[in-house]
PDB file of C-alpha atoms in Angstrom:
ATOM      1  CA  LEU A  22      53.897 111.587  20.225  1.00 95.00           C
ATOM      2  CA  TYR A  23      54.394 108.464  22.291  1.00 96.00           C
ATOM      3  CA  PHE A  24      52.880 105.257  20.902  1.00 95.00           C
ATOM      4  CA  ASN A  25      52.828 102.023  22.864  1.00 93.00           C
ATOM      5  CA  ASP A  26      53.954  99.101  20.721  1.00 92.00           C
ATOM      6  CA  ASP A  27      50.357  97.965  20.154  1.00 95.00           C
ATOM      7  CA  VAL A  28      48.900 101.352  19.120  1.00 97.00           C
ATOM      8  CA  PHE A  29      48.403 102.407  15.506  1.00 97.00           C
ATOM      9  CA  ALA A  30      47.247 105.562  13.744  1.00 95.00           C
ATOM     10  CA  GLY A  31      44.126 104.434  11.919  1.00 96.00           C
ATOM     11  CA  ARG A  32      43.860 107.435   9.605  1.00 95.00           C
ATOM     12  CA  SER A  33      45.674 110.691   8.946  1.00 92.00           C
ATOM     13  CA  VAL A  34      45.993 112.847  12.026  1.00 93.00           C
ATOM     14  CA  THR A  35      47.073 116.448  12.437  1.00 95.00           C
ATOM     15  CA  PRO A  36      49.115 118.185  15.143  1.00 96.00           C
ATOM     16  CA  ARG A  37      45.941 120.046  16.198  1.00 95.00           C
ATOM     17  CA  GLN A  38      44.424 116.751  17.354  1.00 96.00           C
ATOM     18  CA  PHE A  39      47.189 116.539  19.947  1.00 97.00           C
ATOM     19  CA  PHE A  40      48.279 120.119  20.686  1.00 97.00           C
ATOM     20  CA  LEU A  41      46.161 123.237  21.200  1.00 96.00           C
ATOM     21  CA  ARG A  42      49.318 125.336  21.459  1.00 94.00           C
ATOM     22  CA  PRO A  43      52.968 124.349  21.840  1.00 92.00           C
ATOM     23  CA  ASP A  44      52.559 124.477  25.645  1.00 94.00           C
ATOM     24  CA  VAL A  45      49.059 122.913  25.918  1.00 97.00           C
ATOM     25  CA  HIS A  46      48.241 119.400  24.779  1.00 98.00           C
ATOM     26  CA  ARG A  47      45.149 117.235  24.597  1.00 98.00           C
ATOM     27  CA  PHE A  48      44.867 113.912  26.367  1.00 98.00           C
ATOM     28  CA  TYR A  49      42.297 111.175  26.050  1.00 97.00           C
ATOM     29  CA  PRO A  50      40.545 109.849  29.155  1.00 96.00           C
ATOM     30  CA  GLN A  51      38.712 106.573  28.696  1.00 92.00           C
ATOM     31  CA  MET A  52      35.394 107.648  30.139  1.00 83.00           C
ATOM     32  CA  ARG A  53      34.169 104.150  30.964  1.00 86.00           C
ATOM     33  CA  ALA A  54      37.380 103.057  32.672  1.00 89.00           C
ATOM     34  CA  THR A  55      37.709 104.229  36.245  1.00 93.00           C
ATOM     35  CA  LEU A  56      40.720 103.658  38.419  1.00 93.00           C
ATOM     36  CA  ASP A  57      40.022 101.543  41.488  1.00 91.00           C
ATOM     37  CA  PRO A  58      39.986 104.039  44.385  1.00 93.00           C
ATOM     38  CA  GLY A  59      41.805 101.665  46.728  1.00 93.00           C
ATOM     39  CA  PRO A  60      45.537 101.711  47.455  1.00 94.00           C
ATOM     40  CA  ARG A  61      48.032  99.938  45.240  1.00 95.00           C
ATOM     41  CA  THR A  62      48.440  96.284  46.149  1.00 95.00           C
ATOM     42  CA  ASP A  63      50.861  93.592  45.053  1.00 93.00           C
ATOM     43  CA  ASP A  64      47.915  91.901  43.312  1.00 94.00           C
ATOM     44  CA  ASP A  65      47.422  94.854  40.934  1.00 94.00           C
ATOM     45  CA  PRO A  66      48.749  94.361  37.395  1.00 92.00           C
ATOM     46  CA  PRO A  67      51.857  96.538  36.922  1.00 93.00           C
ATOM     47  CA  PHE A  68      50.112  99.097  34.667  1.00 92.00           C
ATOM     48  CA  LEU A  69      47.379  99.578  37.279  1.00 94.00           C
ATOM     49  CA  GLY A  70      49.881  99.890  40.121  1.00 96.00           C
ATOM     50  CA  ALA A  71      51.789 102.533  38.143  1.00 96.00           C
ATOM     51  CA  ASP A  72      48.588 104.553  37.600  1.00 97.00           C
ATOM     52  CA  LYS A  73      47.669 104.301  41.288  1.00 97.00           C
ATOM     53  CA  ASN A  74      51.169 105.461  42.231  1.00 97.00           C
ATOM     54  CA  VAL A  75      50.731 108.508  39.984  1.00 98.00           C
ATOM     55  CA  ARG A  76      47.265 109.209  41.403  1.00 98.00           C
ATOM     56  CA  ASP A  77      48.637 109.154  44.966  1.00 97.00           C
ATOM     57  CA  LEU A  78      51.752 111.145  44.063  1.00 97.00           C
ATOM     58  CA  LEU A  79      49.692 113.912  42.454  1.00 98.00           C
ATOM     59  CA  ALA A  80      47.140 113.863  45.284  1.00 97.00           C
ATOM     60  CA  GLY A  81      50.009 114.604  47.655  1.00 97.00           C
ATOM     61  CA  ARG A  82      51.203 117.459  45.456  1.00 97.00           C
ATOM     62  CA  PHE A  83      47.906 119.036  44.386  1.00 98.00           C
ATOM     63  CA  GLY A  84      45.312 117.735  46.842  1.00 97.00           C
ATOM     64  CA  ARG A  85      43.326 116.413  43.866  1.00 95.00           C
ATOM     65  CA  ARG A  86      42.837 112.845  42.687  1.00 95.00           C
ATOM     66  CA  PHE A  87      42.041 111.609  39.212  1.00 96.00           C
ATOM     67  CA  SER A  88      39.830 108.575  38.779  1.00 95.00           C
ATOM     68  CA  THR A  89      39.625 108.123  35.010  1.00 95.00           C
ATOM     69  CA  MET A  90      42.126 105.922  33.227  1.00 95.00           C
ATOM     70  CA  LEU A  91      43.522 106.963  29.875  1.00 96.00           C
ATOM     71  CA  ALA A  92      42.628 105.491  26.513  1.00 94.00           C
ATOM     72  CA  HIS A  93      45.314 103.448  24.779  1.00 92.00           C
ATOM     73  CA  THR A  94      45.912 106.163  22.158  1.00 95.00           C
ATOM     74  CA  PRO A  95      48.969 108.063  20.984  1.00 97.00           C
ATOM     75  CA  HIS A  96      50.134 110.302  23.826  1.00 97.00           C
ATOM     76  CA  PRO A  97      51.360 113.836  23.060  1.00 98.00           C
ATOM     77  CA  GLN A  98      54.482 114.738  24.997  1.00 97.00           C
ATOM     78  CA  GLN A  99      55.931 118.106  25.983  1.00 96.00           C
ATOM     79  CA  ARG A 100      59.694 117.944  26.426  1.00 96.00           C
ATOM     80  CA  SER A 101      59.734 120.886  28.866  1.00 96.00           C
ATOM     81  CA  LEU A 102      57.041 119.187  30.944  1.00 97.00           C
ATOM     82  CA  LEU A 103      58.956 115.894  31.026  1.00 97.00           C
ATOM     83  CA  GLU A 104      62.054 117.774  32.214  1.00 97.00           C
ATOM     84  CA  GLU A 105      59.960 119.467  34.909  1.00 98.00           C
ATOM     85  CA  LEU A 106      58.599 116.107  36.060  1.00 98.00           C
ATOM     86  CA  GLU A 107      62.141 114.785  36.421  1.00 97.00           C
ATOM     87  CA  ARG A 108      62.978 117.732  38.689  1.00 98.00           C
ATOM     88  CA  GLU A 109      59.733 117.454  40.684  1.00 97.00           C
ATOM     89  CA  PHE A 110      59.740 113.672  41.212  1.00 98.00           C
ATOM     90  CA  PRO A 111      63.378 112.531  40.874  1.00 98.00           C
ATOM     91  CA  ASP A 112      63.157 109.509  43.190  1.00 97.00           C
ATOM     92  CA  GLU A 113      59.996 108.073  41.646  1.00 97.00           C
ATOM     93  CA  ILE A 114      61.277 108.520  38.107  1.00 97.00           C
ATOM     94  CA  ALA A 115      64.717 107.108  38.948  1.00 97.00           C
ATOM     95  CA  ARG A 116      63.052 104.038  40.483  1.00 96.00           C
ATOM     96  CA  THR A 117      60.955 103.569  37.339  1.00 97.00           C
ATOM     97  CA  ARG A 118      64.038 103.901  35.109  1.00 95.00           C
ATOM     98  CA  ARG A 119      65.816 101.154  37.043  1.00 95.00           C
ATOM     99  CA  SER A 120      62.968  98.743  36.357  1.00 93.00           C
ATOM    100  CA  PRO A 121      63.660  96.859  33.088  1.00 92.00           C
ATOM    101  CA  PHE A 122      60.035  95.654  32.916  1.00 91.00           C
ATOM    102  CA  ARG A 123      56.775  97.177  34.077  1.00 88.00           C
ATOM    103  CA  ASN A 124      56.556  97.010  37.821  1.00 90.00           C
ATOM    104  CA  GLY A 125      53.829  97.867  40.311  1.00 91.00           C
ATOM    105  CA  ASN A 126      56.206 100.302  42.026  1.00 94.00           C
ATOM    106  CA  ASP A 127      56.707 102.357  38.836  1.00 96.00           C
ATOM    107  CA  VAL A 128      55.048 105.601  37.827  1.00 97.00           C
ATOM    108  CA  ALA A 129      53.407 105.831  34.401  1.00 96.00           C
ATOM    109  CA  MET A 130      55.510 108.794  33.307  1.00 95.00           C
ATOM    110  CA  ALA A 131      54.574 109.265  29.635  1.00 96.00           C
ATOM    111  CA  THR A 132      50.893 108.690  30.271  1.00 97.00           C
ATOM    112  CA  ALA A 133      49.157 109.339  33.606  1.00 97.00           C
ATOM    113  CA  LEU A 134      51.937 111.404  35.240  1.00 98.00           C
ATOM    114  CA  HIS A 135      52.564 113.563  32.161  1.00 98.00           C
ATOM    115  CA  HIS A 136      48.889 114.167  31.338  1.00 98.00           C
ATOM    116  CA  TYR A 137      47.371 114.623  34.784  1.00 98.00           C
ATOM    117  CA  TYR A 138      50.257 116.796  36.056  1.00 98.00           C
ATOM    118  CA  ALA A 139      49.792 118.949  32.941  1.00 98.00           C
ATOM    119  CA  PHE A 140      46.028 119.018  33.502  1.00 98.00           C
ATOM    120  CA  PHE A 141      46.407 120.052  37.158  1.00 98.00           C
ATOM    121  CA  THR A 142      48.820 122.839  36.122  1.00 98.00           C
ATOM    122  CA  GLY A 143      46.722 124.141  33.204  1.00 98.00           C
ATOM    123  CA  ARG A 144      48.814 122.689  30.374  1.00 98.00           C
ATOM    124  CA  ALA A 145      46.522 119.896  29.150  1.00 98.00           C
ATOM    125  CA  VAL A 146      42.844 119.490  28.389  1.00 98.00           C
ATOM    126  CA  PRO A 147      40.798 116.290  28.169  1.00 97.00           C
ATOM    127  CA  ALA A 148      39.549 115.553  24.665  1.00 97.00           C
ATOM    128  CA  HIS A 149      37.870 112.838  22.619  1.00 95.00           C
ATOM    129  CA  MET A 150      39.442 110.803  19.839  1.00 95.00           C
ATOM    130  CA  ARG A 151      37.811 108.230  17.598  1.00 94.00           C
ATOM    131  CA  PHE A 152      39.534 105.178  19.014  1.00 95.00           C
ATOM    132  CA  ARG A 153      39.017 101.432  18.947  1.00 95.00           C
ATOM    133  CA  GLY A 154      40.591  98.846  21.237  1.00 94.00           C
ATOM    134  CA  VAL A 155      40.714  95.222  20.089  1.00 95.00           C
ATOM    135  CA  LYS A 156      41.720  92.345  22.345  1.00 92.00           C
ATOM    136  CA  LEU A 157      43.429  89.752  20.192  1.00 92.00           C
ATOM    137  CA  SER A 158      41.421  86.808  21.460  1.00 89.00           C
ATOM    138  CA  GLY A 159      38.246  84.892  20.793  1.00 88.00           C
ATOM    139  CA  ASP A 160      36.664  83.282  17.793  1.00 87.00           C
ATOM    140  CA  ASP A 161      35.127  86.596  16.671  1.00 92.00           C
ATOM    141  CA  LEU A 162      38.511  88.311  16.222  1.00 94.00           C
ATOM    142  CA  LYS A 163      38.103  88.629  12.437  1.00 96.00           C
ATOM    143  CA  ASP A 164      34.742  90.376  12.918  1.00 96.00           C
ATOM    144  CA  ARG A 165      36.174  92.838  15.434  1.00 96.00           C
ATOM    145  CA  LEU A 166      39.085  93.642  13.115  1.00 97.00           C
ATOM    146  CA  ARG A 167      36.612  94.201  10.248  1.00 97.00           C
ATOM    147  CA  MET A 168      34.866  96.738  12.492  1.00 96.00           C
ATOM    148  CA  VAL A 169      38.145  98.671  12.771  1.00 97.00           C
ATOM    149  CA  THR A 170      38.423  98.671   8.980  1.00 96.00           C
ATOM    150  CA  ARG A 171      34.836  99.900   8.561  1.00 96.00           C
ATOM    151  CA  ARG A 172      35.015 102.636  11.199  1.00 95.00           C
ATOM    152  CA  ARG A 173      38.544 103.883  10.419  1.00 96.00           C
ATOM    153  CA  PRO A 174      39.218 105.371  13.871  1.00 97.00           C
ATOM    154  CA  HIS A 175      41.942 107.956  14.381  1.00 96.00           C
ATOM    155  CA  ALA A 176      43.813 105.371  16.441  1.00 97.00           C
ATOM    156  CA  PHE A 177      43.410 101.751  17.450  1.00 97.00           C
ATOM    157  CA  CYS A 178      45.092  99.307  19.774  1.00 96.00           C
ATOM    158  CA  LEU A 179      45.662  95.609  19.071  1.00 97.00           C
ATOM    159  CA  ASN A 180      46.040  94.353  22.608  1.00 92.00           C
ATOM    160  CA  ASP A 181      47.401  90.824  22.876  1.00 86.00           C
ATOM    161  CA  THR A 182      46.156  88.674  25.696  1.00 73.00           C
ATOM    162  CA  VAL A 183      47.553  85.646  27.461  1.00 68.00           C
ATOM    163  CA  SER A 184      44.280  83.860  28.095  1.00 64.00           C
ATOM    164  CA  ASP A 185      43.007  82.955  24.671  1.00 66.00           C
ATOM    165  CA  SER A 186      41.290  80.116  22.884  1.00 74.00           C
ATOM    166  CA  LEU A 187      42.893  81.064  19.554  1.00 81.00           C
ATOM    167  CA  GLU A 188      45.922  79.046  18.526  1.00 87.00           C
ATOM    168  CA  PRO A 189      48.918  81.459  18.282  1.00 86.00           C
ATOM    169  CA  LYS A 190      49.717  80.698  14.617  1.00 91.00           C
ATOM    170  CA  ARG A 191      46.096  81.258  13.600  1.00 91.00           C
ATOM    171  CA  LYS A 192      45.990  84.518  15.552  1.00 91.00           C
ATOM    172  CA  ALA A 193      49.214  85.660  13.865  1.00 93.00           C
ATOM    173  CA  ARG A 194      47.760  84.908  10.407  1.00 96.00           C
ATOM    174  CA  ILE A 195      44.527  86.796  11.160  1.00 96.00           C
ATOM    175  CA  VAL A 196      46.349  89.846  12.534  1.00 96.00           C
ATOM    176  CA  GLY A 197      48.988  89.761   9.778  1.00 96.00           C
ATOM    177  CA  ARG A 198      46.327  89.746   7.046  1.00 97.00           C
ATOM    178  CA  PHE A 199      44.427  92.540   8.749  1.00 98.00           C
ATOM    179  CA  LEU A 200      47.549  94.738   8.994  1.00 97.00           C
ATOM    180  CA  GLU A 201      48.552  94.041   5.377  1.00 96.00           C
ATOM    181  CA  ARG A 202      45.083  95.089   4.182  1.00 96.00           C
ATOM    182  CA  TYR A 203      44.818  98.099   6.494  1.00 97.00           C
ATOM    183  CA  PHE A 204      48.308  99.367   5.659  1.00 95.00           C
ATOM    184  CA  PRO A 205      48.949  98.186   2.063  1.00 94.00           C
ATOM    185  CA  GLU A 206      51.695 100.751   1.441  1.00 91.00           C
ATOM    186  CA  PRO A 207      54.844 100.829   3.580  1.00 86.00           C
ATOM    187  CA  SER A 208      55.334 103.959   5.649  1.00 83.00           C
ATOM    188  CA  SER A 209      57.958 106.407   4.455  1.00 85.00           C
ATOM    189  CA  PHE A 210      59.724 105.661   7.752  1.00 82.00           C
ATOM    190  CA  GLU A 211      60.068 101.933   7.065  1.00 79.00           C
ATOM    191  CA  ARG A 212      63.313 100.550   5.722  1.00 76.00           C
TER     192      ARG A 212
END
C-alpha cells in the first residue's frame, strides 16, 4: 500500500479492502472530483498536470480517457504492474524520476497511472471507501477534526494548505492534540 505523507488509516483495514485477488486491486475514485478536460498548462498545479499527463498517455494507448480524480486514500500497488508500466512508458517514468519535486511534466505513477492502466487492462476495479479529507485551515478546524473522530473513516487525509488564517503554531497544537487522541498507542512499527 502506498500512503502519501498526509494520509492515515482511520480504523483497522483488511487486505480485502484493497485486493480482490493478488492480481486485481481496488482503487478509489473521488466521484465529485472531475479532471479538467482541457490540456495540461503551465498554470496547472503539479499534481493536476501529472494526472492530465497520465490521462493523455493512456488515451493514446487505449483510446479511452478517464475523467474522475482519485481520492486521497491509501493506494494498493501491484509490483508486477509497476514493472510493466516501467517497460511500457520508460521515457515518461524516467522523466518523473529525475524530478526531485512534483512537476507538471511528471506522471502520477503510483496513483492515476497505476490504477487507470490496471482498470483499462482488467486488473483493477473502482470501489468505495469510507474516507474523510480535512484541509488544515480555518477557524472551524477543531470541529472538522472532531467529525473525523466521530465518523472513524477507514482512511483520512490531513491536507495542509498555504493560504490560511490560522497561525502555524496554533494549527500545529490543534493537529498534534488531535493525532495524540486519535492514536493514543504507538504503532508497532514506531521506534
